Every structure is written in C-alpha cells, then in structure tokens.
C-alpha cells in the first residue's frame, strides 16, 4: 500500500489536522504522526487511510483513480472569455479617501471613453466567441455615462444569447433615466455600504445630507428592484472598524443576508492615506470576531446572514468546483476568463492589475481595444500562478483549498517570490482555514446551525469532522 503524501498542522487543542493534495482531511494525534513518519503504521492506520482515499494498492486501481479525479477537480481551468469589466469614465461625484483607482472630479474632462474608444470596445466584444456575457460597469461613477451603458447593452443583446449587466454605482445622485436603466430585467446594481451608517458617512459621504441621499436611493433601489438585484459591499478600515453587530444588523434590516467584508485595498491609491500594507493580524482578529457575532446572531434570527468570503472558503473545503471568486483559484490564470477595459481603452487581466499599473509599479496591461490583446507579460506571470509546487505551500494542509494572488504580491512586495508564509495573502487565508476547521470540529450547536446554513445543507453532518483515533 502507498499513502498519498499527508500534510499536517497543529490545532489549539493539541491534536493535528492532516490533509492530502486532493483536499481530503482528518484529525489525529501525535502518536499517529510518529507512526506515519517512521513508517510504522498499524493495520488499523492502513485500513483507515485506504478506506478514506488517502492511499492505494497499485497505480490505476479504483483508489488511485478516485484520488486523481479529486485532485484534478480542485484545479481551476479558465474557460472562454465571457466576463468583461468596463470603465467608461473615471469621473465621480464622491471623493472617498480609500478610492482604489484615483478617481477624478465629476467635471474633469479627458477621463471618459470617446466615440472611437466606444466603437473599439464594441468591436472587441463582437470578436468574442462566447454565447453568454456578463458586463460589469465600473468607474468612477458609471451612471455619469448612461449613454455608453445603453449602447453597450443594446449591442450585447444583438450579439449574445444570454446577457447580464451590473452597474457598480455609489447611488449618490441618480437621475430618473438611470433608474429606468436599473429596472431593466437583465441589469443589477452593486453599491457600497461601509458597515453601518456612521462609518459610511465618515469614510464616503462626509456629510449628513449626502448620507441621507444615499440611504434614500438605497432604499428606493431595494423597493423598486428587489433585494435579488441589489448588492452592497462594505469597505472596512481594519484599524478603525465598525462594531460587528452594528454591521450585521444594518445589512439585515435592509433584507441583505450576505455581507462581503473587504479591507481597504493596498493595491490602489488608498495606500497613500491608510496603513493597509501590514494589517493582516488586525484584520484577522476583527474578521474572527465578526464570524463569532454572526453565529450568535443566526442562532435566534428569522433569516440567517453570512459573510460571503468565509462561506466561499468553507465551500471550497467541503467540495471542489468553487472557483467563482477570481482572487482564490489554483492555478490563478488571469487574462483569459475575464478582462478589464479601462477609460482609455487599455486592457488589464484584473482590476487589481489596473491599480498596480496606475500607481506606476509595474505595467500589467495586456494591449488595448485598438490594437488587440497582448498577453506576453501576463503569460509570464501565469507561469508562476500555481501553489502545488511552491516550497511553502507543499507542506500546508490547506493547499488544495487555497490559491495564489501574484498581483497582490507584486503590489505589496515588488516581487512574486516572497516566502509565502510572510505574505499578507497567506496570513489571511491561513487564519480563515484555521477558523473554518475549528468550526467544522466544533460541537457547539450554535456553530453547527450556522455551518449548516452556510454549507447549504439541512444540518451539518458530524461525519464531516473526520477523526482517526
């Protein structure tokens, strides 16, 4: 019998979590670790490993084939390009201190698509082979260019069989024409609500009048469009965060059951004003308390609330195929499944790559809509976008659930070969998976209720807390 390599990590309770390269896991003790390392496993050890897919008798047998399938299903393979982020303007009617891409004032000329850029964008879309398309309009404030949004939508409806549009708007000053656009059946709205009302005013609107205008528009959007067509994301300053319970209650009061907590992004211009470079420990502590508060809230709430990214990571642990989040994939191949088209027609593999380029750190652009795609730089980056063979990751039991974010590494450290355990990405995700496994193995009924809801099952199966004793 041959055992697939096992990685292990100590837990606060003193036992050890073991996991293989395909993401199968169990807990055991130091005695088993010694037997495994010294090749002195008992018959009971070997039977457990073979029965649970951690070992095989010979290459090609059912256990070997099953492991191959589980290993392959954990890997991300980009499909055809069917998701495009469009930035028709950098102009904005707010001046948020943590703006990622250095917006410009509403009346500043020279930061919008002109007619030739719009034509080139439509030509780019016309060259796509996909039958379905998702278009996300970003800014600036994209509602300042409703004419462009309408023309893009009109073109897409004639080109693609299935279309989805999302307008990322601050919902600050919305004319009736914009409301009519938002109410179209294939259009959704994404906005920002920075935790609670007081934090939102401090970070974004800066005045009571503007705050009330935003809240009025947010409630109007929820009433007219429905909660299924409106999403709101909070941006959190880890060093001055809102009280977790107030964030949960604010979102729940609006009928929003999913909260995607995001720390201020170091990759953009916010680094000039906020200490976002070395805040992993502070952020992790806040996030952990937030999850605990969600568990308490969900125990008695009529409608449970989730933290989107935590739940996404939980589902990556429990099953393969959860590659919908572009920042957590392995391999994290960029520039193929989706692209960003900036206000000047330049193409980028991700929004974060656009930020890094705008800061002048590295040029991560990949051509433009006039001359076409040039992936030479991005393909060099993609050749390293894999965690399976990284000298730090190969020893980590969370490797199969995790990913890589080389753009973040470039932004923070100016290099992609930092020891992974020293990177912000690794520190944050090590904490998240530690938290997830502590909850998987918890016997607290409050924890198990939330875990069942977040996993999408009637009750959280005790069999998921696997042990070999």
GROMACS .gro file of C-alpha atoms in nm:
model
  469
    1UNK     CA    1   0.000   0.000   0.000
    2UNK     CA    2   0.119   0.351  -0.086
    3UNK     CA    3   0.000   0.655   0.110
    4UNK     CA    4  -0.057   0.980  -0.075
    5UNK     CA    5   0.159   1.247   0.093
    6UNK     CA    6  -0.008   1.394   0.401
    7UNK     CA    7   0.045   1.750   0.524
    8UNK     CA    8  -0.034   1.832   0.886
    9UNK     CA    9  -0.090   2.129   1.115
   10UNK     CA   10  -0.131   2.158   1.491
   11UNK     CA   11  -0.456   2.290   1.632
   12UNK     CA   12  -0.501   2.484   1.959
   13UNK     CA   13  -0.650   2.173   2.123
   14UNK     CA   14  -0.324   1.985   2.067
   15UNK     CA   15  -0.442   1.742   1.800
   16UNK     CA   16  -0.331   1.753   1.437
   17UNK     CA   17  -0.516   1.818   1.113
   18UNK     CA   18  -0.396   1.604   0.823
   19UNK     CA   19  -0.484   1.662   0.457
   20UNK     CA   20  -0.371   1.526   0.122
   21UNK     CA   21  -0.316   1.705  -0.209
   22UNK     CA   22  -0.673   1.638  -0.321
   23UNK     CA   23  -0.827   1.809  -0.017
   24UNK     CA   24  -0.936   1.507   0.189
   25UNK     CA   25  -0.872   1.569   0.557
   26UNK     CA   26  -0.898   1.414   0.904
   27UNK     CA   27  -0.772   1.477   1.255
   28UNK     CA   28  -0.549   1.252   1.459
   29UNK     CA   29  -0.284   1.272   1.729
   30UNK     CA   30   0.096   1.288   1.757
   31UNK     CA   31   0.120   0.912   1.802
   32UNK     CA   32  -0.025   0.861   1.455
   33UNK     CA   33   0.211   1.127   1.318
   34UNK     CA   34   0.509   0.939   1.459
   35UNK     CA   35   0.389   0.610   1.315
   36UNK     CA   36   0.331   0.774   0.976
   37UNK     CA   37   0.669   0.947   0.965
   38UNK     CA   38   0.863   0.640   1.086
   39UNK     CA   39   0.671   0.403   0.855
   40UNK     CA   40   0.539   0.205   1.149
   41UNK     CA   41   0.167   0.232   1.081
   42UNK     CA   42  -0.062  -0.031   1.227
   43UNK     CA   43  -0.313  -0.234   1.029
   44UNK     CA   44  -0.581  -0.005   1.168
   45UNK     CA   45  -0.393   0.301   1.036
   46UNK     CA   46  -0.355   0.149   0.693
   47UNK     CA   47  -0.717   0.039   0.674
   48UNK     CA   48  -0.836   0.388   0.766
   49UNK     CA   49  -0.617   0.558   0.505
   50UNK     CA   50  -0.714   0.314   0.231
   51UNK     CA   51  -1.085   0.325   0.315
   52UNK     CA   52  -1.089   0.708   0.311
   53UNK     CA   53  -0.899   0.762  -0.013
   54UNK     CA   54  -0.561   0.858   0.131
   55UNK     CA   55  -0.381   0.551  -0.007
   56UNK     CA   56  -0.385   0.299  -0.295
   57UNK     CA   57  -0.276  -0.056  -0.360
   58UNK     CA   58  -0.146  -0.014  -0.715
   59UNK     CA   59  -0.136   0.255  -0.983
   60UNK     CA   60  -0.460   0.257  -1.177
   61UNK     CA   61  -0.678   0.090  -0.915
   62UNK     CA   62  -1.006   0.248  -0.802
   63UNK     CA   63  -0.847   0.431  -0.507
   64UNK     CA   64  -0.577   0.577  -0.734
   65UNK     CA   65  -0.828   0.685  -0.999
   66UNK     CA   66  -1.051   0.839  -0.734
   67UNK     CA   67  -0.762   1.043  -0.597
   68UNK     CA   68  -0.669   1.157  -0.948
   69UNK     CA   69  -1.024   1.275  -1.007
   70UNK     CA   70  -1.042   1.463  -0.676
   71UNK     CA   71  -0.703   1.622  -0.736
   72UNK     CA   72  -0.793   1.736  -1.089
   73UNK     CA   73  -1.134   1.868  -0.985
   74UNK     CA   74  -0.966   2.105  -0.738
   75UNK     CA   75  -0.774   2.280  -1.017
   76UNK     CA   76  -0.909   2.584  -1.198
   77UNK     CA   77  -0.915   2.579  -1.577
   78UNK     CA   78  -1.020   2.909  -1.738
   79UNK     CA   79  -1.300   2.890  -1.989
   80UNK     CA   80  -1.372   3.122  -2.276
   81UNK     CA   81  -1.373   3.495  -2.215
   82UNK     CA   82  -1.729   3.573  -2.101
   83UNK     CA   83  -1.688   3.836  -1.829
   84UNK     CA   84  -1.578   4.191  -1.908
   85UNK     CA   85  -1.537   4.485  -1.670
   86UNK     CA   86  -1.586   4.816  -1.847
   87UNK     CA   87  -1.469   5.152  -1.710
   88UNK     CA   88  -1.630   5.416  -1.935
   89UNK     CA   89  -1.529   5.703  -1.704
   90UNK     CA   90  -1.310   5.783  -1.407
   91UNK     CA   91  -1.524   6.083  -1.314
   92UNK     CA   92  -1.710   6.057  -0.985
   93UNK     CA   93  -1.936   6.268  -0.765
   94UNK     CA   94  -1.776   6.143  -0.442
   95UNK     CA   95  -1.420   6.170  -0.311
   96UNK     CA   96  -1.368   5.862  -0.092
   97UNK     CA   97  -1.029   5.864   0.078
   98UNK     CA   98  -0.966   5.497   0.004
   99UNK     CA   99  -1.053   5.510  -0.367
  100UNK     CA  100  -0.854   5.236  -0.537
  101UNK     CA  101  -0.801   5.386  -0.881
  102UNK     CA  102  -0.762   5.760  -0.830
  103UNK     CA  103  -1.097   5.889  -0.948
  104UNK     CA  104  -1.125   6.243  -1.082
  105UNK     CA  105  -1.379   6.516  -1.013
  106UNK     CA  106  -1.714   6.496  -1.185
  107UNK     CA  107  -1.646   6.786  -1.421
  108UNK     CA  108  -1.287   6.695  -1.517
  109UNK     CA  109  -1.251   6.639  -1.894
  110UNK     CA  110  -1.037   6.374  -2.061
  111UNK     CA  111  -1.126   6.072  -1.848
  112UNK     CA  112  -1.414   5.925  -2.049
  113UNK     CA  113  -1.442   5.698  -2.349
  114UNK     CA  114  -1.469   5.900  -2.667
  115UNK     CA  115  -1.661   5.777  -2.971
  116UNK     CA  116  -1.361   5.592  -3.116
  117UNK     CA  117  -1.296   5.409  -2.787
  118UNK     CA  118  -1.660   5.305  -2.761
  119UNK     CA  119  -1.652   5.175  -3.118
  120UNK     CA  120  -1.332   4.982  -3.044
  121UNK     CA  121  -1.487   4.832  -2.728
  122UNK     CA  122  -1.790   4.716  -2.924
  123UNK     CA  123  -1.555   4.572  -3.185
  124UNK     CA  124  -1.371   4.385  -2.910
  125UNK     CA  125  -1.697   4.243  -2.777
  126UNK     CA  126  -1.801   4.148  -3.129
  127UNK     CA  127  -1.489   3.935  -3.160
  128UNK     CA  128  -1.572   3.718  -2.859
  129UNK     CA  129  -1.686   3.363  -2.932
  130UNK     CA  130  -1.887   3.309  -2.616
  131UNK     CA  131  -2.265   3.279  -2.633
  132UNK     CA  132  -2.318   3.438  -2.292
  133UNK     CA  133  -2.169   3.755  -2.150
  134UNK     CA  134  -2.152   3.933  -1.817
  135UNK     CA  135  -2.069   4.303  -1.830
  136UNK     CA  136  -1.978   4.492  -1.516
  137UNK     CA  137  -1.970   4.872  -1.544
  138UNK     CA  138  -1.723   5.035  -1.306
  139UNK     CA  139  -1.581   5.383  -1.262
  140UNK     CA  140  -1.557   5.646  -1.140
  141UNK     CA  141  -1.932   5.660  -1.133
  142UNK     CA  142  -2.060   5.478  -1.443
  143UNK     CA  143  -2.409   5.629  -1.417
  144UNK     CA  144  -2.249   5.954  -1.539
  145UNK     CA  145  -2.225   5.783  -1.879
  146UNK     CA  146  -2.565   5.625  -1.918
  147UNK     CA  147  -2.542   5.684  -2.291
  148UNK     CA  148  -2.245   5.448  -2.310
  149UNK     CA  149  -2.408   5.190  -2.083
  150UNK     CA  150  -2.719   5.188  -2.301
  151UNK     CA  151  -2.520   5.146  -2.623
  152UNK     CA  152  -2.313   4.860  -2.481
  153UNK     CA  153  -2.625   4.682  -2.359
  154UNK     CA  154  -2.804   4.734  -2.691
  155UNK     CA  155  -2.509   4.586  -2.879
  156UNK     CA  156  -2.475   4.287  -2.646
  157UNK     CA  157  -2.841   4.196  -2.679
  158UNK     CA  158  -2.793   4.160  -3.054
  159UNK     CA  159  -2.465   3.968  -3.025
  160UNK     CA  160  -2.506   3.721  -2.735
  161UNK     CA  161  -2.773   3.467  -2.644
  162UNK     CA  162  -2.757   3.549  -2.273
  163UNK     CA  163  -2.658   3.882  -2.119
  164UNK     CA  164  -2.612   4.005  -1.762
  165UNK     CA  165  -2.519   4.361  -1.668
  166UNK     CA  166  -2.408   4.500  -1.333
  167UNK     CA  167  -2.371   4.872  -1.263
  168UNK     CA  168  -2.129   4.950  -0.978
  169UNK     CA  169  -2.271   5.278  -0.852
  170UNK     CA  170  -2.237   5.484  -0.537
  171UNK     CA  171  -2.614   5.553  -0.551
  172UNK     CA  172  -2.545   5.912  -0.456
  173UNK     CA  173  -2.711   6.119  -0.729
  174UNK     CA  174  -2.929   5.904  -0.952
  175UNK     CA  175  -3.140   6.068  -1.225
  176UNK     CA  176  -3.468   5.915  -1.339
  177UNK     CA  177  -3.302   5.798  -1.661
  178UNK     CA  178  -3.063   5.587  -1.454
  179UNK     CA  179  -3.348   5.436  -1.253
  180UNK     CA  180  -3.514   5.331  -1.576
  181UNK     CA  181  -3.190   5.162  -1.684
  182UNK     CA  182  -3.152   4.989  -1.345
  183UNK     CA  183  -3.504   4.849  -1.374
  184UNK     CA  184  -3.430   4.662  -1.695
  185UNK     CA  185  -3.466   4.287  -1.635
  186UNK     CA  186  -3.104   4.199  -1.716
  187UNK     CA  187  -2.946   4.481  -1.510
  188UNK     CA  188  -2.834   4.460  -1.147
  189UNK     CA  189  -2.686   4.717  -0.912
  190UNK     CA  190  -2.382   4.687  -0.687
  191UNK     CA  191  -2.308   4.960  -0.437
  192UNK     CA  192  -2.108   5.028  -0.122
  193UNK     CA  193  -2.243   5.045   0.231
  194UNK     CA  194  -1.946   5.074   0.464
  195UNK     CA  195  -2.072   4.871   0.754
  196UNK     CA  196  -2.310   5.097   0.941
  197UNK     CA  197  -2.439   5.446   0.867
  198UNK     CA  198  -2.189   5.632   1.084
  199UNK     CA  199  -1.891   5.453   0.927
  200UNK     CA  200  -2.032   5.511   0.579
  201UNK     CA  201  -2.057   5.882   0.644
  202UNK     CA  202  -1.707   5.900   0.791
  203UNK     CA  203  -1.546   5.715   0.501
  204UNK     CA  204  -1.754   5.812   0.200
  205UNK     CA  205  -2.021   6.080   0.211
  206UNK     CA  206  -1.862   6.309   0.473
  207UNK     CA  207  -2.191   6.489   0.540
  208UNK     CA  208  -2.530   6.408   0.682
  209UNK     CA  209  -2.706   6.543   0.375
  210UNK     CA  210  -2.518   6.315   0.138
  211UNK     CA  211  -2.564   6.020   0.373
  212UNK     CA  212  -2.940   6.065   0.375
  213UNK     CA  213  -2.942   6.100  -0.003
  214UNK     CA  214  -2.755   5.770  -0.034
  215UNK     CA  215  -2.982   5.589   0.213
  216UNK     CA  216  -3.289   5.718   0.032
  217UNK     CA  217  -3.155   5.589  -0.300
  218UNK     CA  218  -3.051   5.256  -0.148
  219UNK     CA  219  -3.399   5.200  -0.006
  220UNK     CA  220  -3.551   5.305  -0.337
  221UNK     CA  221  -3.331   5.054  -0.519
  222UNK     CA  222  -3.431   4.775  -0.281
  223UNK     CA  223  -3.800   4.862  -0.312
  224UNK     CA  224  -3.805   4.906  -0.690
  225UNK     CA  225  -3.553   4.645  -0.800
  226UNK     CA  226  -3.582   4.393  -0.519
  227UNK     CA  227  -3.303   4.256  -0.296
  228UNK     CA  228  -3.205   3.996  -0.557
  229UNK     CA  229  -3.093   4.272  -0.795
  230UNK     CA  230  -2.910   4.488  -0.539
  231UNK     CA  231  -2.585   4.404  -0.362
  232UNK     CA  232  -2.389   4.621  -0.121
  233UNK     CA  233  -2.030   4.573  -0.008
  234UNK     CA  234  -1.859   4.728   0.294
  235UNK     CA  235  -1.501   4.852   0.282
  236UNK     CA  236  -1.351   4.824   0.629
  237UNK     CA  237  -1.057   5.011   0.779
  238UNK     CA  238  -0.901   4.736   0.995
  239UNK     CA  239  -0.761   4.996   1.234
  240UNK     CA  240  -1.096   5.168   1.283
  241UNK     CA  241  -1.367   4.917   1.201
  242UNK     CA  242  -1.737   4.947   1.280
  243UNK     CA  243  -1.881   4.729   1.556
  244UNK     CA  244  -1.954   4.389   1.401
  245UNK     CA  245  -2.306   4.362   1.541
  246UNK     CA  246  -2.398   4.702   1.400
  247UNK     CA  247  -2.284   4.593   1.053
  248UNK     CA  248  -2.486   4.271   1.074
  249UNK     CA  249  -2.799   4.447   1.195
  250UNK     CA  250  -2.765   4.726   0.937
  251UNK     CA  251  -2.749   4.480   0.648
  252UNK     CA  252  -3.017   4.253   0.793
  253UNK     CA  253  -3.253   4.548   0.841
  254UNK     CA  254  -3.225   4.610   0.466
  255UNK     CA  255  -3.306   4.249   0.383
  256UNK     CA  256  -2.948   4.172   0.281
  257UNK     CA  257  -2.837   3.829   0.401
  258UNK     CA  258  -2.485   3.825   0.257
  259UNK     CA  259  -2.206   4.060   0.367
  260UNK     CA  260  -1.873   4.060   0.187
  261UNK     CA  261  -1.627   4.220   0.426
  262UNK     CA  262  -1.336   4.382   0.242
  263UNK     CA  263  -1.036   4.553   0.400
  264UNK     CA  264  -0.913   4.871   0.238
  265UNK     CA  265  -0.724   4.766  -0.073
  266UNK     CA  266  -0.350   4.819  -0.061
  267UNK     CA  267  -0.316   4.773  -0.436
  268UNK     CA  268  -0.462   5.113  -0.523
  269UNK     CA  269  -0.415   5.474  -0.423
  270UNK     CA  270  -0.559   5.412  -0.076
  271UNK     CA  271  -0.206   5.318   0.035
  272UNK     CA  272  -0.123   5.690   0.039
  273UNK     CA  273  -0.374   5.753   0.318
  274UNK     CA  274  -0.429   5.425   0.503
  275UNK     CA  275  -0.197   5.172   0.662
  276UNK     CA  276  -0.317   4.876   0.460
  277UNK     CA  277   0.021   4.712   0.398
  278UNK     CA  278   0.075   4.521   0.721
  279UNK     CA  279  -0.268   4.480   0.874
  280UNK     CA  280  -0.325   4.105   0.836
  281UNK     CA  281  -0.322   4.029   1.210
  282UNK     CA  282  -0.554   4.320   1.288
  283UNK     CA  283  -0.790   4.225   1.007
  284UNK     CA  284  -0.792   3.858   1.102
  285UNK     CA  285  -0.885   3.940   1.463
  286UNK     CA  286  -1.173   4.161   1.350
  287UNK     CA  287  -1.293   3.907   1.095
  288UNK     CA  288  -1.284   3.624   1.350
  289UNK     CA  289  -1.493   3.826   1.596
  290UNK     CA  290  -1.731   3.910   1.311
  291UNK     CA  291  -1.786   3.541   1.232
  292UNK     CA  292  -1.849   3.471   1.601
  293UNK     CA  293  -2.105   3.752   1.609
  294UNK     CA  294  -2.274   3.609   1.300
  295UNK     CA  295  -2.306   3.272   1.477
  296UNK     CA  296  -2.470   3.441   1.774
  297UNK     CA  297  -2.699   3.644   1.551
  298UNK     CA  298  -2.805   3.344   1.341
  299UNK     CA  299  -2.894   3.139   1.649
  300UNK     CA  300  -3.211   3.342   1.708
  301UNK     CA  301  -3.261   3.532   1.380
  302UNK     CA  302  -3.552   3.455   1.149
  303UNK     CA  303  -3.323   3.499   0.848
  304UNK     CA  304  -2.959   3.396   0.873
  305UNK     CA  305  -2.674   3.616   0.749
  306UNK     CA  306  -2.343   3.506   0.601
  307UNK     CA  307  -2.002   3.658   0.539
  308UNK     CA  308  -1.960   3.587   0.169
  309UNK     CA  309  -1.586   3.517   0.150
  310UNK     CA  310  -1.580   3.296   0.459
  311UNK     CA  311  -1.864   3.090   0.316
  312UNK     CA  312  -1.688   3.070  -0.020
  313UNK     CA  313  -1.376   2.933   0.152
  314UNK     CA  314  -1.588   2.690   0.356
  315UNK     CA  315  -1.745   2.552   0.041
  316UNK     CA  316  -1.401   2.515  -0.119
  317UNK     CA  317  -1.307   2.294   0.175
  318UNK     CA  318  -1.620   2.080   0.156
  319UNK     CA  319  -1.633   2.027  -0.218
  320UNK     CA  320  -1.444   2.103  -0.538
  321UNK     CA  321  -1.553   2.331  -0.820
  322UNK     CA  322  -1.594   2.656  -0.625
  323UNK     CA  323  -1.382   2.879  -0.847
  324UNK     CA  324  -1.621   3.170  -0.883
  325UNK     CA  325  -1.408   3.413  -0.687
  326UNK     CA  326  -1.128   3.548  -0.903
  327UNK     CA  327  -0.887   3.605  -0.611
  328UNK     CA  328  -0.894   3.245  -0.487
  329UNK     CA  329  -0.813   2.999  -0.761
  330UNK     CA  330  -0.540   2.748  -0.828
  331UNK     CA  331  -0.385   2.787  -1.072
  332UNK     CA  332  -0.491   3.151  -1.078
  333UNK     CA  333  -0.467   3.204  -1.454
  334UNK     CA  334  -0.556   3.564  -1.535
  335UNK     CA  335  -0.635   3.744  -1.858
  336UNK     CA  336  -0.837   3.465  -2.018
  337UNK     CA  337  -1.171   3.414  -1.843
  338UNK     CA  338  -1.226   3.786  -1.790
  339UNK     CA  339  -1.063   4.121  -1.867
  340UNK     CA  340  -1.091   4.486  -1.768
  341UNK     CA  341  -1.117   4.767  -2.024
  342UNK     CA  342  -1.012   5.099  -1.873
  343UNK     CA  343  -1.130   5.452  -1.955
  344UNK     CA  344  -0.850   5.489  -2.211
  345UNK     CA  345  -0.914   5.157  -2.386
  346UNK     CA  346  -0.627   4.967  -2.223
  347UNK     CA  347  -0.685   4.604  -2.134
  348UNK     CA  348  -0.595   4.451  -1.797
  349UNK     CA  349  -0.623   4.094  -1.667
  350UNK     CA  350  -0.777   4.207  -1.336
  351UNK     CA  351  -0.896   4.523  -1.167
  352UNK     CA  352  -0.604   4.492  -0.923
  353UNK     CA  353  -0.360   4.482  -1.217
  354UNK     CA  354  -0.514   4.807  -1.335
  355UNK     CA  355  -0.443   4.961  -0.992
  356UNK     CA  356  -0.082   4.843  -0.987
  357UNK     CA  357  -0.026   4.987  -1.334
  358UNK     CA  358  -0.191   5.319  -1.245
  359UNK     CA  359   0.045   5.351  -0.948
  360UNK     CA  360   0.343   5.311  -1.179
  361UNK     CA  361   0.479   4.999  -1.004
  362UNK     CA  362   0.456   4.759  -1.297
  363UNK     CA  363   0.291   4.768  -1.635
  364UNK     CA  364   0.044   4.480  -1.623
  365UNK     CA  365  -0.163   4.596  -1.916
  366UNK     CA  366  -0.227   4.345  -2.192
  367UNK     CA  367  -0.280   4.556  -2.501
  368UNK     CA  368  -0.576   4.776  -2.585
  369UNK     CA  369  -0.903   4.765  -2.774
  370UNK     CA  370  -0.748   4.940  -3.076
  371UNK     CA  371  -0.456   4.704  -3.138
  372UNK     CA  372  -0.578   4.387  -2.968
  373UNK     CA  373  -0.468   4.165  -2.678
  374UNK     CA  374  -0.100   4.119  -2.592
  375UNK     CA  375  -0.061   3.855  -2.322
  376UNK     CA  376   0.321   3.828  -2.325
  377UNK     CA  377   0.370   3.984  -1.981
  378UNK     CA  378   0.064   3.819  -1.830
  379UNK     CA  379   0.161   3.473  -1.956
  380UNK     CA  380   0.496   3.511  -1.781
  381UNK     CA  381   0.306   3.586  -1.461
  382UNK     CA  382   0.065   3.299  -1.521
  383UNK     CA  383   0.351   3.052  -1.545
  384UNK     CA  384   0.409   3.105  -1.171
  385UNK     CA  385   0.042   3.122  -1.067
  386UNK     CA  386   0.028   2.775  -0.911
  387UNK     CA  387   0.060   2.671  -0.547
  388UNK     CA  388   0.106   2.294  -0.594
  389UNK     CA  389   0.484   2.306  -0.609
  390UNK     CA  390   0.569   2.615  -0.408
  391UNK     CA  391   0.821   2.519  -0.134
  392UNK     CA  392   0.598   2.669   0.138
  393UNK     CA  393   0.264   2.551   0.005
  394UNK     CA  394   0.362   2.186  -0.041
  395UNK     CA  395   0.379   2.145   0.338
  396UNK     CA  396   0.045   2.316   0.407
  397UNK     CA  397  -0.271   2.109   0.467
  398UNK     CA  398  -0.476   2.397   0.324
  399UNK     CA  399  -0.302   2.399  -0.015
  400UNK     CA  400  -0.583   2.221  -0.201
  401UNK     CA  401  -0.841   2.476  -0.082
  402UNK     CA  402  -0.623   2.783  -0.127
  403UNK     CA  403  -0.482   2.972  -0.425
  404UNK     CA  404  -0.234   3.240  -0.521
  405UNK     CA  405  -0.255   3.613  -0.585
  406UNK     CA  406   0.063   3.725  -0.760
  407UNK     CA  407  -0.072   4.072  -0.838
  408UNK     CA  408  -0.116   4.132  -0.464
  409UNK     CA  409   0.239   4.009  -0.403
  410UNK     CA  410   0.374   4.244  -0.670
  411UNK     CA  411   0.180   4.532  -0.523
  412UNK     CA  412   0.295   4.478  -0.166
  413UNK     CA  413   0.649   4.345  -0.210
  414UNK     CA  414   0.753   4.426  -0.567
  415UNK     CA  415   0.822   4.056  -0.629
  416UNK     CA  416   0.642   3.724  -0.657
  417UNK     CA  417   0.899   3.502  -0.485
  418UNK     CA  418   0.841   3.613  -0.127
  419UNK     CA  419   0.824   3.320   0.116
  420UNK     CA  420   0.453   3.253   0.114
  421UNK     CA  421   0.411   3.240   0.490
  422UNK     CA  422   0.532   3.601   0.507
  423UNK     CA  423   0.276   3.734   0.260
  424UNK     CA  424  -0.048   3.904   0.351
  425UNK     CA  425  -0.237   3.659   0.130
  426UNK     CA  426  -0.103   3.357   0.317
  427UNK     CA  427  -0.155   3.508   0.662
  428UNK     CA  428  -0.518   3.593   0.588
  429UNK     CA  429  -0.603   3.258   0.432
  430UNK     CA  430  -0.420   3.053   0.695
  431UNK     CA  431  -0.636   3.227   0.954
  432UNK     CA  432  -0.956   3.170   0.751
  433UNK     CA  433  -0.893   2.797   0.709
  434UNK     CA  434  -0.790   2.766   1.076
  435UNK     CA  435  -1.123   2.926   1.166
  436UNK     CA  436  -1.317   2.703   0.927
  437UNK     CA  437  -1.169   2.382   1.065
  438UNK     CA  438  -1.218   2.492   1.425
  439UNK     CA  439  -1.587   2.532   1.338
  440UNK     CA  440  -1.610   2.206   1.141
  441UNK     CA  441  -1.487   2.023   1.452
  442UNK     CA  442  -1.695   2.227   1.697
  443UNK     CA  443  -1.975   2.061   1.892
  444UNK     CA  444  -2.138   2.396   1.976
  445UNK     CA  445  -2.499   2.379   1.847
  446UNK     CA  446  -2.489   2.749   1.759
  447UNK     CA  447  -2.184   2.695   1.539
  448UNK     CA  448  -2.333   2.385   1.378
  449UNK     CA  449  -2.653   2.570   1.291
  450UNK     CA  450  -2.466   2.847   1.104
  451UNK     CA  451  -2.231   2.598   0.940
  452UNK     CA  452  -2.527   2.402   0.805
  453UNK     CA  453  -2.688   2.717   0.665
  454UNK     CA  454  -2.363   2.834   0.507
  455UNK     CA  455  -2.288   2.491   0.363
  456UNK     CA  456  -2.638   2.476   0.215
  457UNK     CA  457  -2.749   2.161   0.398
  458UNK     CA  458  -3.035   2.090   0.644
  459UNK     CA  459  -2.792   2.005   0.922
  460UNK     CA  460  -2.416   1.993   0.949
  461UNK     CA  461  -2.314   1.628   0.924
  462UNK     CA  462  -2.091   1.509   1.208
  463UNK     CA  463  -1.919   1.284   0.953
  464UNK     CA  464  -1.751   1.595   0.811
  465UNK     CA  465  -1.549   1.618   1.134
  466UNK     CA  466  -1.337   1.315   1.044
  467UNK     CA  467  -1.114   1.153   1.306
  468UNK     CA  468  -0.866   0.871   1.309
  469UNK     CA  469  -0.802   0.771   1.668
   0.00000   0.00000   0.00000
